[in-house]
Short mmCIF file of C-alpha atoms in Angstrom, two decimals:
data_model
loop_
_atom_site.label_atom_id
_atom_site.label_comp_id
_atom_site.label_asym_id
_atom_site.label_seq_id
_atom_site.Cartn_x
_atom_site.Cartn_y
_atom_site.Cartn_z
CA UNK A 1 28.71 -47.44 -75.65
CA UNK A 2 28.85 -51.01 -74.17
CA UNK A 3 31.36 -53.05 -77.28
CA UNK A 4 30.16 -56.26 -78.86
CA UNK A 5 31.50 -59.58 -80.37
CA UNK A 6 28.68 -59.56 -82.51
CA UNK A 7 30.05 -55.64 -84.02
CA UNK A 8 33.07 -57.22 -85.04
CA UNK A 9 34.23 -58.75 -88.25
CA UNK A 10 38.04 -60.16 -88.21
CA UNK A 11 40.27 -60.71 -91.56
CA UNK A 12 43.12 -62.88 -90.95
CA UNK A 13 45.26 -63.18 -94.17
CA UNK A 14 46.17 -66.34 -95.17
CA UNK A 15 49.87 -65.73 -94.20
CA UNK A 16 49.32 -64.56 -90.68
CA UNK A 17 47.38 -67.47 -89.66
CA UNK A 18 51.40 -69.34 -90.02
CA UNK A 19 53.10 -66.78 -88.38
CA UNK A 20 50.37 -66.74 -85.24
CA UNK A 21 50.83 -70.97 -84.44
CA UNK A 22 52.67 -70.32 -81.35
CA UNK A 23 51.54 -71.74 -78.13
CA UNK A 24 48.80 -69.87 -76.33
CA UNK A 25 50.25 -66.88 -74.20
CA UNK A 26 49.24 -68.98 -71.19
CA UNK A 27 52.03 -71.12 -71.93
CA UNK A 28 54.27 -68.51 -72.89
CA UNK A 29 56.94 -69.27 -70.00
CA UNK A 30 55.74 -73.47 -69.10
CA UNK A 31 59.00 -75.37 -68.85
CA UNK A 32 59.81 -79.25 -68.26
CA UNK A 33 60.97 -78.11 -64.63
CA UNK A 34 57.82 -75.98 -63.95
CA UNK A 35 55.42 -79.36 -65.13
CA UNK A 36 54.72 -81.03 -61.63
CA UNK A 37 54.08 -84.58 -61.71
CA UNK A 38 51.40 -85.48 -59.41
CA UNK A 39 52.65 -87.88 -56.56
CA UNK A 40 50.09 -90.60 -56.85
CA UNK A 41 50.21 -90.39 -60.88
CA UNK A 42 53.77 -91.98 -61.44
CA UNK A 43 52.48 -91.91 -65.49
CA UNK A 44 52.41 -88.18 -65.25
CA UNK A 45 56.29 -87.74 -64.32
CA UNK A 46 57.43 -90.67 -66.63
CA UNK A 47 55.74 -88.67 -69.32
CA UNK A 48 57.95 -85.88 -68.54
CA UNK A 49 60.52 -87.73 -68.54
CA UNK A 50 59.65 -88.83 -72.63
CA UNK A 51 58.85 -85.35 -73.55
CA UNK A 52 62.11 -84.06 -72.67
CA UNK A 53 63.80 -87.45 -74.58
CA UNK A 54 61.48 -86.80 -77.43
CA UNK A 55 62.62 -82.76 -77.43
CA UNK A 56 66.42 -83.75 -77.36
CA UNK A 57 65.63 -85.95 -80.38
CA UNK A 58 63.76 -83.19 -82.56
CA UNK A 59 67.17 -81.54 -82.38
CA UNK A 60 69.00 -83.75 -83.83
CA UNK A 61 66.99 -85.19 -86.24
CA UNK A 62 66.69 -81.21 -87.76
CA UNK A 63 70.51 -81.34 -87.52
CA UNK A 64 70.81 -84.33 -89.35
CA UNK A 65 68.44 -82.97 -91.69
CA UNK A 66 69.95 -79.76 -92.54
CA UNK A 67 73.48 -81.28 -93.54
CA UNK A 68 73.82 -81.71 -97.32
CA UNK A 69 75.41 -84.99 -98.77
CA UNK A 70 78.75 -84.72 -101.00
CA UNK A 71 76.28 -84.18 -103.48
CA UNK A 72 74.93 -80.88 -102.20
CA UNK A 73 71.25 -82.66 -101.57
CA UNK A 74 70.37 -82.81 -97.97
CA UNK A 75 69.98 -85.85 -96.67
CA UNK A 76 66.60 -87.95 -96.02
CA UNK A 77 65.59 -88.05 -92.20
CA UNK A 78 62.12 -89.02 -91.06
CA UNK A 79 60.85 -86.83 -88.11
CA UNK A 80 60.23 -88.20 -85.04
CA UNK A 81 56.49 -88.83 -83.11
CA UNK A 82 55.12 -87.98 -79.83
CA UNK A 83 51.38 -89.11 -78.87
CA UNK A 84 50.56 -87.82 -75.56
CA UNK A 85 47.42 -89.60 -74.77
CA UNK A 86 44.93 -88.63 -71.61
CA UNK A 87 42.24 -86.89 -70.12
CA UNK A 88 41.43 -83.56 -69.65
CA UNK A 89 43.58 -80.62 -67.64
CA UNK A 90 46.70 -83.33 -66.50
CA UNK A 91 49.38 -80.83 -68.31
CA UNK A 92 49.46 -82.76 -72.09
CA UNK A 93 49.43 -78.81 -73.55
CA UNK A 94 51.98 -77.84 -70.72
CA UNK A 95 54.02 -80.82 -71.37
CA UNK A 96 53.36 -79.95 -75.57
CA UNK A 97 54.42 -76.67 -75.25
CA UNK A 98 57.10 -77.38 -72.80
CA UNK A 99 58.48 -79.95 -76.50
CA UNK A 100 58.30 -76.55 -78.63
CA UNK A 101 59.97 -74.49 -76.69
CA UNK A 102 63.03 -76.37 -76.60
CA UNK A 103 62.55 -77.27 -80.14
CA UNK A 104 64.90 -75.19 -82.76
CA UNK A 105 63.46 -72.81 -85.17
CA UNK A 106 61.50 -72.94 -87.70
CA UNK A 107 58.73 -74.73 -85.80
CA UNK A 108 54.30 -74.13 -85.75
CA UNK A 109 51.99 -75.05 -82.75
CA UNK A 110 48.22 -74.93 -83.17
CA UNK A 111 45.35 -76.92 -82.41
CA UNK A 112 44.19 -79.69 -84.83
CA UNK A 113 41.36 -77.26 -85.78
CA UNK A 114 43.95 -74.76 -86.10
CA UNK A 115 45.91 -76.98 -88.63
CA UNK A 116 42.75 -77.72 -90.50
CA UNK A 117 42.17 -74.39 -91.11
CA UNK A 118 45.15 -73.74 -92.19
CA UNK A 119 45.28 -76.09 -94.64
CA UNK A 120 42.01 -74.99 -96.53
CA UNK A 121 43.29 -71.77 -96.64
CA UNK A 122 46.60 -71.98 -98.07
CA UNK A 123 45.81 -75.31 -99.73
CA UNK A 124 47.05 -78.36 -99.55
CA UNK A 125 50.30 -78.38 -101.05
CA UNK A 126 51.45 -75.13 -100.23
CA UNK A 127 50.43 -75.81 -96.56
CA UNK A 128 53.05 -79.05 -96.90
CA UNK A 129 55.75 -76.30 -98.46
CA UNK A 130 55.58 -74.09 -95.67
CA UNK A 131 55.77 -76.63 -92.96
CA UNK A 132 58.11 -78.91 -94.83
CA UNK A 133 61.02 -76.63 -93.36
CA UNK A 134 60.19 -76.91 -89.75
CA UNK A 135 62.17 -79.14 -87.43
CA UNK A 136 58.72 -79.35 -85.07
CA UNK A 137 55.19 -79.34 -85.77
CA UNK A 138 53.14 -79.27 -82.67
CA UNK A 139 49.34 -80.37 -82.61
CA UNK A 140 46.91 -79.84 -79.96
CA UNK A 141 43.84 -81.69 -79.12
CA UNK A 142 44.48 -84.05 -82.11
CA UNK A 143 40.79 -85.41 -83.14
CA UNK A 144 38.96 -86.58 -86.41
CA UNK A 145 35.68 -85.07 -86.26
CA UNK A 146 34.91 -86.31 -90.86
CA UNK A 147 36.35 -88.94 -93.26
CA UNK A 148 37.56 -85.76 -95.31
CA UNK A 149 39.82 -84.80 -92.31
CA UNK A 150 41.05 -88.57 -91.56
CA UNK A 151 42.13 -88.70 -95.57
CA UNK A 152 43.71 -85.12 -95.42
CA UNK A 153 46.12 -84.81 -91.87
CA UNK A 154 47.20 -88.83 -92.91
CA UNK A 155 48.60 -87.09 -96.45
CA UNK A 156 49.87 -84.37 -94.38
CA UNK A 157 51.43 -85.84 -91.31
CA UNK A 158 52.99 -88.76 -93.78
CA UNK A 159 54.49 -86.13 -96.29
CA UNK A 160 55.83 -83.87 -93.42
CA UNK A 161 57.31 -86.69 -91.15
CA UNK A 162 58.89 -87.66 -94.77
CA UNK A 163 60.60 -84.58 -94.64
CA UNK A 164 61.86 -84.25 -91.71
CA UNK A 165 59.51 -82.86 -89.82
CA UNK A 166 59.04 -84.16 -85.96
CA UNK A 167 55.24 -84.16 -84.96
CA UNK A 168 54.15 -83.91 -80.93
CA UNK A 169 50.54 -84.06 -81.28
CA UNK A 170 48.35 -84.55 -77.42
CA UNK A 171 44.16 -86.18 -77.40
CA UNK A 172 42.05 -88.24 -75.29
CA UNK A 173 41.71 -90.63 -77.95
CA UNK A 174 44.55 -93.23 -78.55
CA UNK A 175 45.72 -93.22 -82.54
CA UNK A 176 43.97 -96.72 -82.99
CA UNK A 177 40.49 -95.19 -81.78
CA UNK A 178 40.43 -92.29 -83.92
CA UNK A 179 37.44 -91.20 -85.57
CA UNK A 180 35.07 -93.69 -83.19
CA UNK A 181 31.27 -92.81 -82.72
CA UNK A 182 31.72 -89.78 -85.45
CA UNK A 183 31.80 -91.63 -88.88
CA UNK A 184 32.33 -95.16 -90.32
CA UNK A 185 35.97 -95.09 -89.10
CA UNK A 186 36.46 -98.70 -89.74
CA UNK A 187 36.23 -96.98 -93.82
CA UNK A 188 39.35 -95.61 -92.92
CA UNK A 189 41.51 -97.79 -90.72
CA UNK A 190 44.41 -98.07 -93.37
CA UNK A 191 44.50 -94.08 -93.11
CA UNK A 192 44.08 -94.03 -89.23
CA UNK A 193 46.29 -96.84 -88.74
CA UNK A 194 49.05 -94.69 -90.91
CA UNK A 195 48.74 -92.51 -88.39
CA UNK A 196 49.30 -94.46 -85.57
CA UNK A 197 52.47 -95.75 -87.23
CA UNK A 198 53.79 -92.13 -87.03
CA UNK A 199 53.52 -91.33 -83.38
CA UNK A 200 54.75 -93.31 -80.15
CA UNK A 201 51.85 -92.90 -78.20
CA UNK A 202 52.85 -92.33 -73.98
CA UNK A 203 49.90 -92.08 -71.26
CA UNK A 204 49.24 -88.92 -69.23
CA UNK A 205 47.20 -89.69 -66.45
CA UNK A 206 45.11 -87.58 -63.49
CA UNK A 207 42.00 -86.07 -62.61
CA UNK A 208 41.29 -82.72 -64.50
CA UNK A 209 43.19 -79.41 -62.04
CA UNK A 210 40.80 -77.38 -63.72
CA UNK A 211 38.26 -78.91 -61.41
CA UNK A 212 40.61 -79.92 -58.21
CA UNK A 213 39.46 -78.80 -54.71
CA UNK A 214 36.76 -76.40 -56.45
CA UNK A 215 33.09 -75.43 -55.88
CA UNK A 216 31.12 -76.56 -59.19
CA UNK A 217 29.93 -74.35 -61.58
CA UNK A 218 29.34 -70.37 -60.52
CA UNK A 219 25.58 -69.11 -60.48
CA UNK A 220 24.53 -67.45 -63.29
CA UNK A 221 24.69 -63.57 -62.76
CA UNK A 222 21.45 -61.94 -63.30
CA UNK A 223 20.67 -59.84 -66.45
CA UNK A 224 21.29 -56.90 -64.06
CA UNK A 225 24.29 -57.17 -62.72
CA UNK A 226 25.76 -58.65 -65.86
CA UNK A 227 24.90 -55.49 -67.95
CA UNK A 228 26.21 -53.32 -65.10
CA UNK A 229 29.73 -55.30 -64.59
CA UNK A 230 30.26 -54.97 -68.36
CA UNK A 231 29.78 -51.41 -68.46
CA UNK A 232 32.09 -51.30 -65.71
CA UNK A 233 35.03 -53.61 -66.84
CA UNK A 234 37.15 -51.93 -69.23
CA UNK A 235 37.91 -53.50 -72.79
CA UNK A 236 35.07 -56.15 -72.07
CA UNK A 237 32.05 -57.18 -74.56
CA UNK A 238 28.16 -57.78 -73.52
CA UNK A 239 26.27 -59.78 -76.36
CA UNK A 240 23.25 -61.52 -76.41
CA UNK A 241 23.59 -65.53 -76.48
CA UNK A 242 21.85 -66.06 -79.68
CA UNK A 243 23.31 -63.10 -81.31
CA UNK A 244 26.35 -63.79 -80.65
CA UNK A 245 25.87 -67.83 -81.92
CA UNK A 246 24.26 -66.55 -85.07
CA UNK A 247 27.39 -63.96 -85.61
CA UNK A 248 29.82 -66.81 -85.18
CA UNK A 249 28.10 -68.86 -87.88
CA UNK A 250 29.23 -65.77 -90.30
CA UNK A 251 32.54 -66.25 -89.29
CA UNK A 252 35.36 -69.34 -90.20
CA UNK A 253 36.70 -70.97 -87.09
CA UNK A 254 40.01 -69.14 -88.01
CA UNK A 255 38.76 -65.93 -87.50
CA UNK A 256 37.93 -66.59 -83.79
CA UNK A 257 41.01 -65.94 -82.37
CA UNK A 258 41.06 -62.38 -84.39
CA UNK A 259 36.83 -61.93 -82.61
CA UNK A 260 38.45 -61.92 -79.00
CA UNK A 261 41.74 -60.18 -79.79
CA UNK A 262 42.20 -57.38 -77.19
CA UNK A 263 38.97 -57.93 -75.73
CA UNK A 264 39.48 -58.23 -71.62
CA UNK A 265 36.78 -59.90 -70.18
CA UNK A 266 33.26 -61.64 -72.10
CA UNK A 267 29.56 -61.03 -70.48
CA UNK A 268 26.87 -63.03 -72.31
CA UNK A 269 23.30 -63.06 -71.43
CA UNK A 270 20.38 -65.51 -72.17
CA UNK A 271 22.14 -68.78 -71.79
CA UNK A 272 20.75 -71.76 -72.64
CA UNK A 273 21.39 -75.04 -73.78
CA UNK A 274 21.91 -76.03 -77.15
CA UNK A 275 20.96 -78.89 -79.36
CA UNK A 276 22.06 -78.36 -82.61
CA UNK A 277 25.53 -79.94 -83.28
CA UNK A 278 27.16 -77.21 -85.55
CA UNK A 279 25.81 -74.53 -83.55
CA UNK A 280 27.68 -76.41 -79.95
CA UNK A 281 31.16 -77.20 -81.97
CA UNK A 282 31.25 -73.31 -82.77
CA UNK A 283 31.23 -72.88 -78.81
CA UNK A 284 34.22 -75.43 -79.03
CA UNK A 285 35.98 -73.32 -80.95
CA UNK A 286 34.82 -70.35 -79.09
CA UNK A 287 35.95 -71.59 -75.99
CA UNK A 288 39.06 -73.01 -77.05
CA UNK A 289 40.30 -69.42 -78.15
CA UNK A 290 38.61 -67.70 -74.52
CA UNK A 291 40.95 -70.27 -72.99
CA UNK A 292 44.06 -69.83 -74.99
CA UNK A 293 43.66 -65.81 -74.39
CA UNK A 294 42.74 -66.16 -70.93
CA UNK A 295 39.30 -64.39 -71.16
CA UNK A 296 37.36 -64.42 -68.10
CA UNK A 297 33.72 -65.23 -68.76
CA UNK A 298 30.65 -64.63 -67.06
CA UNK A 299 26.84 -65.68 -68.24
CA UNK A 300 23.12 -65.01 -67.47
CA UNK A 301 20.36 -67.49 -68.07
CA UNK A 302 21.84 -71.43 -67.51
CA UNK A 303 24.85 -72.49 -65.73
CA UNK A 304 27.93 -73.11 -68.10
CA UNK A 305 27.91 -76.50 -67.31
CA UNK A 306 24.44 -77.11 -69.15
CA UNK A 307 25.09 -75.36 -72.21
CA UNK A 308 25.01 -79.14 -74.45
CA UNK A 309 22.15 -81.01 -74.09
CA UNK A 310 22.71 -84.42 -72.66
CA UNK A 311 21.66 -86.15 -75.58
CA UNK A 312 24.80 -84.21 -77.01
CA UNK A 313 26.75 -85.08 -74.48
CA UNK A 314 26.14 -88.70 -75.07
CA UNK A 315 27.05 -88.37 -78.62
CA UNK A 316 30.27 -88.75 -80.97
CA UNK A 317 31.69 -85.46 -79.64
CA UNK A 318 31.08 -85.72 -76.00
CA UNK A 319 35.13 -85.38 -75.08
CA UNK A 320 34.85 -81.73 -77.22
CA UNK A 321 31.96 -80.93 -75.22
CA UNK A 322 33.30 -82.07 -71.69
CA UNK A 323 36.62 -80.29 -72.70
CA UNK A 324 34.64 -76.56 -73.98
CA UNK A 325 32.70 -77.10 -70.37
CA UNK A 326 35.90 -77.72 -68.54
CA UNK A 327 37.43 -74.62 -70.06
CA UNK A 328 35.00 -72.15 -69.74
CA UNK A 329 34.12 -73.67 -66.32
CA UNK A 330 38.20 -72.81 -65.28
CA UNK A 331 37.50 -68.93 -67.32
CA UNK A 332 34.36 -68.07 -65.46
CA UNK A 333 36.12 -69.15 -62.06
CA UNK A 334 38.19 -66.25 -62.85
CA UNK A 335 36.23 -64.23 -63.40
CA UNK A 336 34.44 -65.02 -60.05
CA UNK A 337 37.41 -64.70 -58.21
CA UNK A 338 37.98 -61.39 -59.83
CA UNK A 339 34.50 -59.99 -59.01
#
């Protein structure tokens, strides 16, 4: 019998959810050396060139850090701050992962979503406890979506840095513009502008090489063939595009990762595009995980490009949307390829 997404219900303890912010297995081996700076983007290899400076420093700061005072109290060292700023697919999570790697243990990477999540549930201050210790926290696709979030990751980032704690973070929204077209920002610029104080922000730039020298987006497969290259593709899912959207509303964001785990390929049929905004940013999250796992993807009904309305894409979260389009785009390629 064909397996589901929609069969499956993950627990993630609370614990795990610490232990699991590593980089994405994708970036399992990246390296400065193996980042290659594109020729006509000088930006891109000067930005190499600060994320190795910026890793060297993380050491020592968490050197400094550890050594106790002749009064047996260690001593007070602010962490350091790396903003890599650009657009989407030049390297930023090569180049971020490429910072943790050399960084010494204890040390968490995750997406801001990730950190988020993790926060609401462990809670606040235990969350600041058990990353208090680390000499690197690094933060993925760094965005404030609510004034509740803008409030929150300032007290967090502030309090950690405080300690110690070095923070790499990469977006396509410079520190200053945080927040813009989602929420009265301009309610929260002492917050936002605290935490553009933390980070120095450096400029990535390049055209996306998800989408260099490629055909655009693969034709749908027809409900036919996408049932029969399921049943056919070992450790794969089919579901049903509105099943599957209603299951993930069930679900916390955190659990995503957990929905996919083991799962080889994803077939989803009836695609179409949607126009309710908690409904798309649960395909964000979807496809941020597909990505980070490597999952190919392939889709009846509409192309993957058209699953957000344009009204949506000409909203406050049109860089999430471009970036979930971009990704799954890059997965169903893949897949194509494979096929």
């Amino acid at each position: 019998m064909q397996e589901r997404l929609v069969d499956r219900h993950p627990e993630v303890p609370a614990d795990q959810l610490v232990a699991q912010m590593v980089p994405p297995p994708m970036f399992d081996e990246v390296s400065f050396a193996s980042y290659i700076p594109a020729p006509e983007e000088p930006s891109q290899a000067a930005a190499v060139r600060k994320a190795e400076e910026f890793a060297g420093q993380v050491a020592k700061i968490h050197k400094a850090g550890s050594r106790k005072s002749l009064f047996g109290k260690k001593k007070a060292v602010s962490g350091a701050g790396l903003y890599l700023d650009g657009g989407f697919g030049v390297g930023k999570t090569h180049l971020l992962a490429s910072i943790f790697h050399s960084a010494p243990a204890p040390k968490s990477f995750g997406t801001f979503g990730e950190l988020t999540n993790l926060v609401g549930a462990l809670g606040f201050v235990n969350a600041v406890e058990r990353l208090s210790g680390n000499s690197l926290l690094c933060i993925d696709e760094f965005e404030l979506d609510d004034p509740g979030d803008t409030t929150m990751v300032s007290r967090l980032l502030t309090e950690l840095s405080a300690a110690g704690v070095s923070i790499a973070a990469t977006s396509n929204t410079l520190p200053s513009q945080l927040g813009e077209g989602r929420f009265a920002a301009q309610d929260f610029l002492r917050e936002i502008k605290k935490l553009g104080a933390i980070f120095e922000p450096v400029r990535v730039d390049g055209p996306d090489y998800r989408h260099r020298d490629l055909p655009p987006a693969p034709e749908p497969t027809s409900p036919e063939v996408l049932t029969e290259r399921a049943a056919t593709t070992p450790g794969s899912t089919l579901d049903d595009y509105d099943a599957l959207l209603k299951h993930l509303s069930t679900l916390h964001p955190s659990k995503y990762g957990a929905l996919i785990d083991g799962v080889s390929s994803v077939f989803i049929s009836g695609v179409h595009p949607v126009t309710d905004q908690a409904v798309a940013l649960r395909i964000v999250v979807l496809a941020d995980r597909l990505y980070d796992a490597g999952v190919p993807v392939t889709v009846s009904g509409a192309k993957l490009d058209e699953i957000f309305s344009t009204e949506m894409l000409d909203g406050g979260y049109r860089k999430k949307y471009l970036r979930a389009i971009s990704r799954l785009l890059a997965l169903s390629r893949f897949e194509a390829a494979a096929a």
